[in-house]
Amino acid sequence: MHTTAAETVPSTPDARELALMDRYWRAANYLSVGQIYLMDNPLLRRPLLPEHIKPRLLGHWGTTPGLNFIYTHLNRIIRNRDAEIIFICGPGHGGPGMVANTWLEGTYSEIYPAVGADAEGMRKLFRQFSFPGGIPSHAAAETPGSINEGGELGYSLVHAYGAVFDNPGLIAACVIGDGEAETGPLATSWHANKFINPARDGAVLPILHLNGYKIANPTLLARCSDDDLRQLFEGYGYQPIFVEGDEPLDMHRKMIAAFDLAFDAIHEIQRDAAAGVAPKHEVPHWPLIVFRSPKGWTGPKEVDGKKVEGFWRAHQVPVAGCRENDAHRKILEGWLRSYHPEELFDAEGRLKDDLRQLAPAGARRMGANPHANGGLLRKALRTPAIGDYQVTVSRRGGIQAESTKIFSEYLRDIFRLNADNANFRLFGPDETASNRLSSVFEATHRVWMEEIKPYDEQLATDGRVMEVLSEHLCQGWLEGYLLTGRHGVFTCYEAFIHIVDSMFNQHAKWLKVSRALPWRRPISSLNYLLSSHVWRQDHNGYSHQDPGFMDLVANKKADIVRIYLPPDANTLLWVGDHCLNTYDRINVIVAGKQPEPQWLPLDEAVKHCESGMGIWRWAGNEDGRTPPDVVMACAGDVPTMETLAAVELLRRHVPALRIRVVNVVDLLALQSPESHPHGRPDNVFDALFTPDRPVIFAFHGYPVLIHRLTYQRKNHDNIHVHGFMEEGTTTTPFDMAVLNQLDRFHLAISAIERVPGLKAQQPAAAALALFRAKLDEHYHYVREHGDDLPEVRDWQWQEIHRPV
Amino acid sequence: MHTTAAETVPSTPDARELALMDRYWRAANYLSVGQIYLMDNPLLRRPLLPEHIKPRLLGHWGTTPGLNFIYTHLNRIIRNRDAEIIFICGPGHGGPGMVANTWLEGTYSEIYPAVGADAEGMRKLFRQFSFPGGIPSHAAAETPGSINEGGELGYSLVHAYGAVFDNPGLIAACVIGDGEAETGPLATSWHANKFINPARDGAVLPILHLNGYKIANPTLLARCSDDDLRQLFEGYGYQPIFVEGDEPLDMHRKMIAAFDLAFDAIHEIQRDAAAGVAPKHEVPHWPLIVFRSPKGWTGPKEVDGKKVEGFWRAHQVPVAGCRENDAHRKILEGWLRSYHPEELFDAEGRLKDDLRQLAPAGARRMGANPHANGGLLRKALRTPAIGDYQVTVSRRGGIQAESTKIFSEYLRDIFRLNADNANFRLFGPDETASNRLSSVFEATHRVWMEEIKPYDEQLATDGRVMEVLSEHLCQGWLEGYLLTGRHGVFTCYEAFIHIVDSMFNQHAKWLKVSRALPWRRPISSLNYLLSSHVWRQDHNGYSHQDPGFMDLVANKKADIVRIYLPPDANTLLWVGDHCLNTYDRINVIVAGKQPEPQWLPLDEAVKHCESGMGIWRWAGNEDGRTPPDVVMACAGDVPTMETLAAVELLRRHVPALRIRVVNVVDLLALQSPESHPHGRPDNVFDALFTPDRPVIFAFHGYPVLIHRLTYQRKNHDNIHVHGFMEEGTTTTPFDMAVLNQLDRFHLAISAIERVPGLKAQQPAAAALALFRAKLDEHYHYVREHGDDLPEVRDWQWQEIHRPV
C-alpha cells in the first residue's frame, strides 16, 4: 500500500555515510562527464588518448552535478523513509545526470540489457550518449524514470503536480532550473499548490536549482536576494528552505538537514489532513528547496584563462577540442581523474558494493518507479453505453440539441463509474460551464482549496474538475496525469488552444518516441474537446476566432494524431467514447455547444462515425444510377448545417440538379492509407467524392487543410473549399458564416457556378440571382436589426425534415 | 518635451471634486450599460420599451465599472500632474469601458465623426457596439487609445513594459484582471520590472484588479489574503498599495490617496535616477496597486433571486431577456436610471460642462495619446548599406560563412546609426550569442538591472539587447515597443517560436484590423529571425526540431505575412535589410548560424531576392534550348546545400541528365498573385518549374506547406517534396538530413527515379546503386565513428565550385 512521507526521522548522518554519499555523487559525476566526452577507455585505466574522445562533443554539463547531488540525496530519503518518489528533471538537457543515476541504481541495465552494469556496459553507456543511433542528449522518453523531456523548458512543475493528483502515496521531487523559472508556464505553475488536497493527493517538492546562469546570461532569480526569494515563495504559499554553498561535505550536511525538514513537513501536512486536523492555512504551505550551487560544480575552474566553474561557460561542454588540443585533453583527464574512478568502480567496472547500498531497491528506485511509466499502473477507464444519452432523432433537423451538453451527461457518468479508481479528471480554463458541460457537476465539483464562500457554487476540496485560467496549466496537469497512468479530457475554447501549441508538439514527440520503446507501456490518449469554436464565438469576436490548431495537429506523425468534427450530438457521443478508449494518441474533437439541429439517430451515427465519412443519402437527391451533378461535402457542425440548408435551397430552386451530400467526421480519413492509418484508398475516396464532379466542400477550418489532405486525389482540382478566411468580428452567427462565404447562399451559388453549363440555364440562373439577392438582403437586414433574417434564424427544414 | 511623473502633489480633493468624479464615473458606467443593451432611447427620455433593446445582448459588464473607475482617476492624475499616461486594458473584454471613456473625453467623436458627442452620437455609440457592421465587444484596434486587445488574456503587462522602454516621459497604467493574472505569460511579466532603467525608460503602474471572479469561478489571487499578496509582490520587487471596498465615495478617497502615493513614488524613483542618486535597491521597487472592487459593481444586486453584483453572474450580461421579460426590463431600466443620466448629460445629450473639465486636454487624453497610435511617432529606421557587410564570393561554395554572424554586423550598425533616436532593440530568450549575433555587443549590451558581477560580460543597465528565458516576454515586449512606434527584431530558436503561436495570431489580427483604419498609422513590422533551426539542432535533439511555425504563418491574411529562407549570408543581408524597412507586416526569416558554403555574390543575391525565386543557371546544366529533364528546387540553407551536392552527384554520375536548379527565397512567391501580393502568375511559375518536368523540391519545413502553396499549379502532380518528416534526435547534421530523406543521396535518387525511363538506363542505374550504397555506408559509418563520412563532411565542390 501507499506510504505517506516520513514515518521516522533519522539522526544526523555520521562521517562514514557522508563520505559514502560523496563518493556516490562523484560516481554519478564521473559517469556524466564520461558520457559527454568518451567513446572508449571508460575507466581511464589507460592514459587518455585522442581516439578515446568523441569526435563531436555534445551535452550539457552545467546543471548536471547539481542534478546528481539532488538525486543522491533523494536516494537517501527513499531508503530512510521508504518514500515513493519520482524525479522530474526540469533541466532535461542535464540528461547525462539521469542516465548516470539510473545506471548506478541498476535500472538502466535492466531496461537496456545491452548496456550492462560493468566496464563494457559503461563503455556503451558513454558511447551511445548524443551519438548517432544512440540516445538523445536530454532526459527524454528513452530515459528510465522520466516523464518530462525538459528540452523546451517550462513544464516540469506542472507535470509534477499532474503526477501527484489522486496519487496520495507519491511525492514528485521536481528540479526547476533557474532558466526555466523565467518562463511564463513555470511562473504560474507555482500556484498549482492551491489545487493539492493533502488528504487525497500526493505531494510535490519543488527544488529550485539556482546555479546562476542560462546559456550566456545570469538568471533573474539567482540574482535576487534570499530575502526577496523568501517573500516571493511565501507569497506563493510555500515554506522555502535554503541550501547554499560549494564545499561538498558542507553541502551534503546542509542538504540532508534541508531534505529531512522538507519531508517531515510534507509528512506532517499529510498526517494532519488524514487525521482531519484543522489546517493552519486553507492551502497548506508546502516546503520548497532553494538550492544554490555553482554551475558546472566540480568541473574545470578555468580553461584558457577564462572562468568556467560557477559561470555560464560551464553550460554545455566546458573544455572543447580535446581530441586535437593536448592541453585541453589534459584538463579533461585531470577532471575525470579528480573523481577517482578507482575508488568508485571495482575491477569489472561495477559500482563498488558499499556504494550500491546507497540506491533504493526494486520499484523504489526512481528509474524503476512505475508512476514514471504510467502505463504499468493504468486501469482501463469504465465507460457507460452511449445509448443511454442519445438524442432521439425522429425527424432530421426537427430537434435541436446542444452537443456538448449531451456529451457532458456521458462525462458525468464517467466520473461516477470510475469514482473508486479516482483516475479521471476534466481540465479546462474556467470554461466547463461556458462549454455547456455543467452536468458533470452532478457527479463532482471543481477543486478549490482556498476559502469557499457560502454563495459559491460547485466548488469542493475533493472535486475532480480542474479549472484555472491558464491553458498551460490545464495541458501540463493533464499530461502529468496521463503519463502516470490516468485518464482525462481537456476542454478549451478552440482559438485559445493555440496557447499550448508548443506543449502539444512536445507531447506528440514524447508519444512518438515512447511508442517505439517496448518497455514504455501505453498511456491514455490526450483528448481535446474544443468547443466555443470559431463559428460560434460571434459574441466574443475576432480574438476568439481561430480554427488553425487542426493544421498544427495534422503536421504530426500520423500514428499519433486524430481529428474529429462530429456534426451533431449522437456523433459526438460516439467520437468522445471512442477517444476515451484509445491510448498513446492525441485526439482532437471540435464540437459546438449551441443549440443546433440534429441529423442522425444513434444507429446511423455509429455507422457513419465508424466509416469516418460517408454519403448522407437522405439529404441528397441522386437517382442512384448516374453520378450526381455536384457533391456537397461538409466537415464540422456549422458547415454541415449550412450545407444541408444550401442543399434545400438547391432542391427547391433547381430541382433537376442531382446532389450528393458527403459528411466527414474523421478528418484524416480524407488522406490515403499510406499517409494516415485512418486514410481511405483512392477507390473509396472516388466512390464518395466522384472522380470528376465538382465538390463544394464546406469546412470548419482554413480551406488549405482540405487541399493538403486531398491534393493527391484524382478529383482534387475540382474540390472547392469554403472555410475560415480570417474574417472575424462580433456579429451574428450567420453573418460570421457569410463573411467567410461559408453560408448556405454562398455554398448554393458555388454549386451552381461549378456545374458546367448550369448557370446559363433556367431555373439555375434565376436561383443564382435569388441567392445573391438574399445575401444583399441579409447584409442590410443584419446591420439594421442586429439579428439574422427571420427566414434564416427560424429556418424550416423541409426537404430533409422528414421522419427517419 | 517629456515630463517625468508628478512635479506637485495636490492636496486632498474637496467634496465637490469627489462628487464630480463620482458623476463622471456614473456617466462612464451609464454609457457602458447602454452599449450592452440599447439600440434606441439612449438618454431614457422615454420609458424603456422592448424595441429599444438589442435583440442580441453581447458584452462583458463585470469588469467594466472597475475599469471606468480607474480611468476616471487616471484622468485626475493626468490633469493634476500633466502626466503622459496610456491605458492598457488587460480585461479587454471590458470594451464598453474604454469606448465610453474615450467618448466622454471627446476623442471617440474626433476619430469617428459619425459618432458625435451628442444624443444622436450616443445612440449610434450604443447601437454599434457588438452589432453587425459595428465595433467588436472588446477593446481592440478600433478602440482609441488601445494597444492591447485583451481578448486572449495574458499580455497586458508585457505590452505595457514594451511600451515604456526608451520612453522616459511615458507611464503605462496597466489594468490586470485577476483572471488574466492566472496565465503563465502574466505571471512572469511581473519580473519585467527588472528590465526598466529609470534613467532612460518610462514607468509601468500595474493595477491588479481583483474583482473576485472569472467566468464561473473565483480567482486564485482574489482569495489570497492581503498579507500573501503583499509578500508575493514584494518578492517580485514591487511596493504594493491596497485599495479595497465598495462604497463609492469612500473608494474615490482611497483611490486618490493610492494614486497620489504611487505617482509620487514613480516620480521619486525617476528623479533620483536622473540625479544619479544611488538607489536603495539595484532594481527600484516600483509601486503597484491592488484594487479590490466588486465584480459588476453598481449593477443589479440580484436577478431572479440569485446573487449578481460581487459574483461571477455579473461577468457578461447580468440581466438577460430584457426584450421579452418585463420584470428583467424593469431591472435594466432601474439600473440605468440609478446613474441619473439627467444629471450627467445636457439637453443635447452632451456631457455636462462641469464634467467635461475632468478629462485632460488634447493629446494628454488617453484616447488621443500618440504613443497608443505609435505610427504617429515612428521615426524611420536608419539602415546601413548592406554592401558594407557582404561576403565576397569569388568561387561558389569555395568560402564558408555563418550567415547570422554576418548579419549581426549589420545589426550592430543599426544600433549605432539609431543610437540618438533610441528606437531599436533586439529581443531573444538568452540566444543572441548562441545564434551568433554577438557582433551587436560591440555597439550595445544586454540590459541588466540586477547586480552585475566583475566577471560578467556584456551586461549593462543601458543595454538594448533584451534577453530573458521567456519567448512570451520577448514577443510581448517587442509588440509593445512596435505599437508605440519603434523598431525591433526577435531572434529565437526555430522550434521554440511555437511557444508564442497564439501571440503571433493575435498580433496578425491586430495588424489586419489596423490596416483598415486610416487613423491608425503604420507601425514597423514584427521581424522574426529564426536560427538554430530544425536542421542544425542536431546537438539538442528532437525537442528542439520543429519547422512548423511557417505553416501557422501561412494561414494568416496574405497582406500581413512574409516568409523568407535566405540560402546564404548575402541573401540574408538583403532579406534582413528589406524586412527592417517594411511596416504593418510580420516577417519571418529562417536562417542558419553554422558555417556553410556561400553561393551568391552580393549583386546576384540582390537580384535573386528581388525576384523572390529564380533559376541558378550556374548550378544546372541546361542547354538553354530544350526544357531540362528534371528541376531540382530548394528553399532553405541546408536544403540548398544538399540540392547543390545532389546536382554535383548527378552531373558527375549521370552527365547526360539536363538539370535545372531553382532556389526559392521568398516562400510565398510560390503562390498565385490572387493568393498573395508576392505571388507569381502561372506563366512565371511554369517558366521556372516547367509545366511538365519532375520537380524534386528540397524544403526546409514540412513538405505539405509546398503542396498547399502550389496545388493549383499546372505541374503540381509532378512536384515531389523532401522536407521534415518528424524524424529527429541528437545526431550529426548530415544524419538528420538522411533521417528525413533530405540529403544529397536521397535527392539524387529521387531525381533519377522521377525522370521517366531513366533508372533503367546506364549510367543512371549504376548511379542509383552507388547512391544507395553510399546511404548504407553512411548508416554504418556514422554509428561507428559518431561523425559523418569524410567525403560528406569535407565535401569538395567541383562542378559548381568555380569562379563567379
Tab-separated table of C-alpha atoms in Angstrom, chain B residues 535-781:
chain	number	residue	atom	x	y	z
B	535	TRP	CA	18.444	21.005	-39.409
B	536	ARG	CA	21.092	22.340	-37.092
B	537	GLN	CA	19.710	21.428	-33.716
B	538	ASP	CA	21.411	18.091	-34.154
B	539	HIS	CA	23.107	18.613	-30.772
B	540	ASN	CA	19.925	19.383	-28.811
B	541	GLY	CA	17.759	16.785	-30.423
B	542	TYR	CA	14.111	16.228	-31.146
B	543	SER	CA	12.576	18.682	-28.678
B	544	HIS	CA	14.471	21.457	-30.480
B	545	GLN	CA	13.500	20.339	-34.001
B	546	ASP	CA	10.311	21.740	-35.472
B	547	PRO	CA	9.873	23.873	-38.589
B	548	GLY	CA	6.072	24.182	-38.304
B	549	PHE	CA	5.833	27.884	-37.464
B	550	MET	CA	5.811	28.662	-41.182
B	551	ASP	CA	2.587	26.662	-41.578
B	552	LEU	CA	0.899	28.770	-38.956
B	553	VAL	CA	2.132	31.974	-40.551
B	554	ALA	CA	0.917	30.952	-43.989
B	555	ASN	CA	-2.650	30.726	-42.621
B	556	LYS	CA	-2.817	34.432	-41.911
B	557	LYS	CA	-4.015	37.191	-44.220
B	558	ALA	CA	-1.657	37.458	-47.179
B	559	ASP	CA	-1.317	41.223	-46.763
B	560	ILE	CA	0.314	40.732	-43.399
B	561	VAL	CA	2.779	37.876	-43.656
B	562	ARG	CA	6.070	37.141	-45.396
B	563	ILE	CA	8.361	34.113	-45.088
B	564	TYR	CA	11.994	34.230	-46.232
B	565	LEU	CA	14.500	31.416	-46.427
B	566	PRO	CA	17.793	33.023	-47.458
B	567	PRO	CA	20.244	30.311	-48.508
B	568	ASP	CA	23.432	32.184	-47.582
B	569	ALA	CA	24.822	35.299	-45.927
B	570	ASN	CA	24.416	37.804	-48.759
B	571	THR	CA	20.814	36.824	-49.306
B	572	LEU	CA	20.203	37.124	-45.559
B	573	LEU	CA	21.651	40.634	-45.666
B	574	TRP	CA	19.209	41.656	-48.380
B	575	VAL	CA	16.251	39.985	-46.695
B	576	GLY	CA	17.012	41.380	-43.258
B	577	ASP	CA	17.506	44.881	-44.599
B	578	HIS	CA	14.313	44.630	-46.614
B	579	CYS	CA	12.256	43.467	-43.644
B	580	LEU	CA	13.526	46.227	-41.378
B	581	ASN	CA	12.309	48.764	-43.897
B	582	THR	CA	8.740	47.449	-44.094
B	583	TYR	CA	5.706	48.291	-41.964
B	584	ASP	CA	2.473	46.664	-40.752
B	585	ARG	CA	3.757	43.187	-41.546
B	586	ILE	CA	5.078	40.127	-39.858
B	587	ASN	CA	8.294	38.956	-41.496
B	588	VAL	CA	9.652	35.520	-40.727
B	589	ILE	CA	13.271	34.871	-41.666
B	590	VAL	CA	14.713	31.407	-41.201
B	591	ALA	CA	18.486	31.368	-41.482
B	592	GLY	CA	21.320	29.193	-40.278
B	593	LYS	CA	24.055	30.127	-37.866
B	594	GLN	CA	26.568	27.422	-38.713
B	595	PRO	CA	29.470	27.812	-41.149
B	596	GLU	CA	28.011	26.994	-44.536
B	597	PRO	CA	29.146	27.370	-48.124
B	598	GLN	CA	28.320	30.686	-49.761
B	599	TRP	CA	26.801	30.817	-53.223
B	600	LEU	CA	25.881	34.289	-54.397
B	601	PRO	CA	27.964	37.452	-54.699
B	602	LEU	CA	26.008	40.420	-53.433
B	603	ASP	CA	24.828	41.712	-56.803
B	604	GLU	CA	23.409	38.314	-57.686
B	605	ALA	CA	21.935	37.969	-54.216
B	606	VAL	CA	20.085	41.261	-54.606
B	607	LYS	CA	18.653	40.280	-57.978
B	608	HIS	CA	17.696	36.840	-56.758
B	609	CYS	CA	15.956	38.146	-53.629
B	610	GLU	CA	14.124	40.817	-55.583
B	611	SER	CA	12.710	38.102	-57.816
B	612	GLY	CA	11.864	36.001	-54.781
B	613	MET	CA	12.797	32.837	-56.615
B	614	GLY	CA	14.827	32.056	-59.673
B	615	ILE	CA	16.911	29.696	-61.716
B	616	TRP	CA	20.524	29.265	-60.666
B	617	ARG	CA	21.934	28.679	-64.153
B	618	TRP	CA	25.476	28.223	-62.890
B	619	ALA	CA	24.362	25.253	-60.837
B	620	GLY	CA	22.444	23.388	-63.534
B	621	ASN	CA	23.476	22.127	-66.923
B	622	GLU	CA	20.581	23.001	-69.226
B	623	ASP	CA	21.430	23.703	-72.788
B	624	GLY	CA	19.052	26.642	-72.895
B	625	ARG	CA	17.195	25.330	-75.928
B	626	THR	CA	15.235	22.343	-74.681
B	627	PRO	CA	13.496	22.033	-71.313
B	628	PRO	CA	15.507	20.302	-68.598
B	629	ASP	CA	14.898	16.659	-67.722
B	630	VAL	CA	14.417	17.493	-64.081
B	631	VAL	CA	14.085	20.567	-61.877
B	632	MET	CA	15.924	20.484	-58.567
B	633	ALA	CA	14.235	23.099	-56.410
B	634	CYS	CA	15.232	24.192	-52.933
B	635	ALA	CA	14.230	26.581	-50.163
B	636	GLY	CA	16.330	26.988	-47.042
B	637	ASP	CA	20.053	26.922	-46.421
B	638	VAL	CA	20.539	23.222	-45.684
B	639	PRO	CA	18.134	22.102	-48.449
B	640	THR	CA	20.006	24.348	-50.872
B	641	MET	CA	23.359	22.871	-49.918
B	642	GLU	CA	22.040	19.324	-50.189
B	643	THR	CA	20.397	20.083	-53.516
B	644	LEU	CA	23.581	21.511	-54.956
B	645	ALA	CA	25.502	18.484	-53.738
B	646	ALA	CA	22.876	16.221	-55.303
B	647	VAL	CA	23.255	18.126	-58.558
B	648	GLU	CA	27.001	17.605	-58.390
B	649	LEU	CA	26.486	13.889	-57.860
B	650	LEU	CA	24.101	13.712	-60.782
B	651	ARG	CA	26.350	15.740	-63.082
B	652	ARG	CA	29.288	13.544	-62.193
B	653	HIS	CA	27.490	10.216	-62.481
B	654	VAL	CA	24.671	10.885	-64.978
B	655	PRO	CA	26.272	13.564	-67.135
B	656	ALA	CA	23.636	13.454	-69.862
B	657	LEU	CA	20.860	14.413	-67.452
B	658	ARG	CA	19.794	18.021	-68.052
B	659	ILE	CA	19.184	19.646	-64.678
B	660	ARG	CA	17.746	22.977	-63.696
B	661	VAL	CA	18.229	24.378	-60.209
B	662	VAL	CA	15.578	26.724	-58.824
B	663	ASN	CA	16.044	28.412	-55.479
B	664	VAL	CA	13.199	29.995	-53.545
B	665	VAL	CA	13.978	32.765	-51.036
B	666	ASP	CA	10.553	34.363	-50.714
B	667	LEU	CA	8.423	31.347	-49.943
B	668	LEU	CA	5.015	32.868	-50.558
B	669	ALA	CA	6.076	33.799	-54.097
B	670	LEU	CA	5.175	30.177	-54.880
B	671	GLN	CA	1.513	31.160	-54.665
B	672	SER	CA	-0.540	32.943	-57.288
B	673	PRO	CA	-0.852	36.735	-57.257
B	674	GLU	CA	-4.501	36.261	-56.235
B	675	SER	CA	-3.392	34.427	-53.109
B	676	HIS	CA	-0.515	36.641	-52.030
B	677	PRO	CA	0.885	40.034	-53.031
B	678	HIS	CA	4.258	38.399	-53.701
B	679	GLY	CA	2.668	35.529	-55.657
B	680	ARG	CA	3.781	34.902	-59.219
B	681	PRO	CA	1.477	34.292	-62.160
B	682	ASP	CA	1.232	30.860	-63.695
B	683	ASN	CA	3.384	31.742	-66.686
B	684	VAL	CA	6.253	32.796	-64.421
B	685	PHE	CA	5.833	29.729	-62.260
B	686	ASP	CA	5.750	27.485	-65.297
B	687	ALA	CA	8.795	29.185	-66.763
B	688	LEU	CA	10.716	28.310	-63.600
B	689	PHE	CA	9.343	24.919	-62.693
B	690	THR	CA	8.265	23.825	-66.223
B	691	PRO	CA	4.732	22.716	-66.946
B	692	ASP	CA	5.587	19.016	-67.079
B	693	ARG	CA	9.051	18.035	-65.826
B	694	PRO	CA	9.569	16.328	-62.486
B	695	VAL	CA	10.436	18.755	-59.722
B	696	ILE	CA	12.438	17.463	-56.775
B	697	PHE	CA	11.825	20.087	-54.126
B	698	ALA	CA	14.093	20.120	-51.074
B	699	PHE	CA	12.314	22.160	-48.447
B	700	HIS	CA	13.280	23.399	-45.032
B	701	GLY	CA	9.914	22.651	-43.416
B	702	TYR	CA	7.074	20.150	-43.554
B	703	PRO	CA	6.538	19.053	-47.189
B	704	VAL	CA	2.811	19.805	-47.122
B	705	LEU	CA	3.491	23.506	-46.984
B	706	ILE	CA	4.936	23.382	-50.503
B	707	HIS	CA	1.970	21.326	-51.683
B	708	ARG	CA	-0.556	23.742	-50.247
B	709	LEU	CA	1.228	26.700	-51.811
B	710	THR	CA	1.445	25.077	-55.247
B	711	TYR	CA	-1.594	22.793	-55.502
B	712	GLN	CA	-3.192	24.989	-58.138
B	713	ARG	CA	-0.164	24.996	-60.443
B	714	LYS	CA	-0.227	23.021	-63.669
B	715	ASN	CA	2.766	20.892	-62.759
B	716	HIS	CA	1.690	20.249	-59.220
B	717	ASP	CA	1.288	16.490	-59.501
B	718	ASN	CA	4.905	16.350	-60.552
B	719	ILE	CA	6.306	18.214	-57.541
B	720	HIS	CA	7.963	15.804	-55.120
B	721	VAL	CA	8.843	17.443	-51.857
B	722	HIS	CA	11.516	16.328	-49.419
B	723	GLY	CA	11.348	18.015	-46.045
B	724	PHE	CA	10.984	17.443	-42.333
B	725	MET	CA	9.237	14.138	-41.756
B	726	GLU	CA	9.122	14.475	-37.987
B	727	GLU	CA	12.269	12.383	-37.601
B	728	GLY	CA	14.551	13.994	-35.083
B	729	THR	CA	17.141	13.176	-32.481
B	730	THR	CA	20.651	14.055	-31.311
B	731	THR	CA	22.923	13.029	-34.159
B	732	THR	CA	25.160	14.522	-36.834
B	733	PRO	CA	23.818	17.274	-39.100
B	734	PHE	CA	24.065	15.100	-42.172
B	735	ASP	CA	22.378	12.187	-40.437
B	736	MET	CA	19.455	14.486	-39.583
B	737	ALA	CA	19.090	15.155	-43.298
B	738	VAL	CA	19.309	11.446	-44.093
B	739	LEU	CA	16.703	10.512	-41.469
B	740	ASN	CA	14.295	12.828	-43.265
B	741	GLN	CA	15.465	11.938	-46.801
B	742	LEU	CA	16.536	15.494	-47.419
B	743	ASP	CA	20.181	14.618	-48.058
B	744	ARG	CA	22.051	14.739	-51.360
B	745	PHE	CA	21.841	10.973	-51.936
B	746	HIS	CA	18.090	10.743	-51.432
B	747	LEU	CA	17.580	13.824	-53.592
B	748	ALA	CA	19.751	12.436	-56.379
B	749	ILE	CA	17.959	9.077	-56.154
B	750	SER	CA	14.603	10.813	-56.294
B	751	ALA	CA	15.656	12.738	-59.403
B	752	ILE	CA	16.716	9.585	-61.225
B	753	GLU	CA	13.562	7.754	-60.214
B	754	ARG	CA	11.242	10.551	-61.275
B	755	VAL	CA	12.661	11.101	-64.764
B	756	PRO	CA	10.615	8.729	-66.914
B	757	GLY	CA	12.615	5.752	-68.113
B	758	LEU	CA	15.894	6.944	-66.686
B	759	LYS	CA	16.534	4.465	-63.929
B	760	ALA	CA	16.580	1.512	-66.304
B	761	GLN	CA	19.375	3.051	-68.358
B	762	GLN	CA	23.087	3.266	-67.791
B	763	PRO	CA	24.811	5.160	-66.267
B	764	ALA	CA	21.740	6.130	-64.233
B	765	ALA	CA	21.182	2.604	-62.954
B	766	ALA	CA	24.755	2.413	-61.730
B	767	ALA	CA	24.462	5.838	-60.129
B	768	LEU	CA	21.311	4.742	-58.337
B	769	ALA	CA	23.118	1.717	-56.964
B	770	LEU	CA	26.059	3.871	-55.933
B	771	PHE	CA	23.923	6.425	-54.087
B	772	ARG	CA	22.066	3.685	-52.266
B	773	ALA	CA	25.342	2.131	-51.285
B	774	LYS	CA	26.516	5.495	-50.029
B	775	LEU	CA	23.466	5.757	-47.787
B	776	ASP	CA	24.260	2.328	-46.457
B	777	GLU	CA	27.875	3.296	-45.916
B	778	HIS	CA	26.759	6.459	-44.142
B	779	TYR	CA	24.442	4.467	-41.901
B	780	HIS	CA	27.248	2.264	-40.668
B	781	TYR	CA	29.989	4.878	-40.609
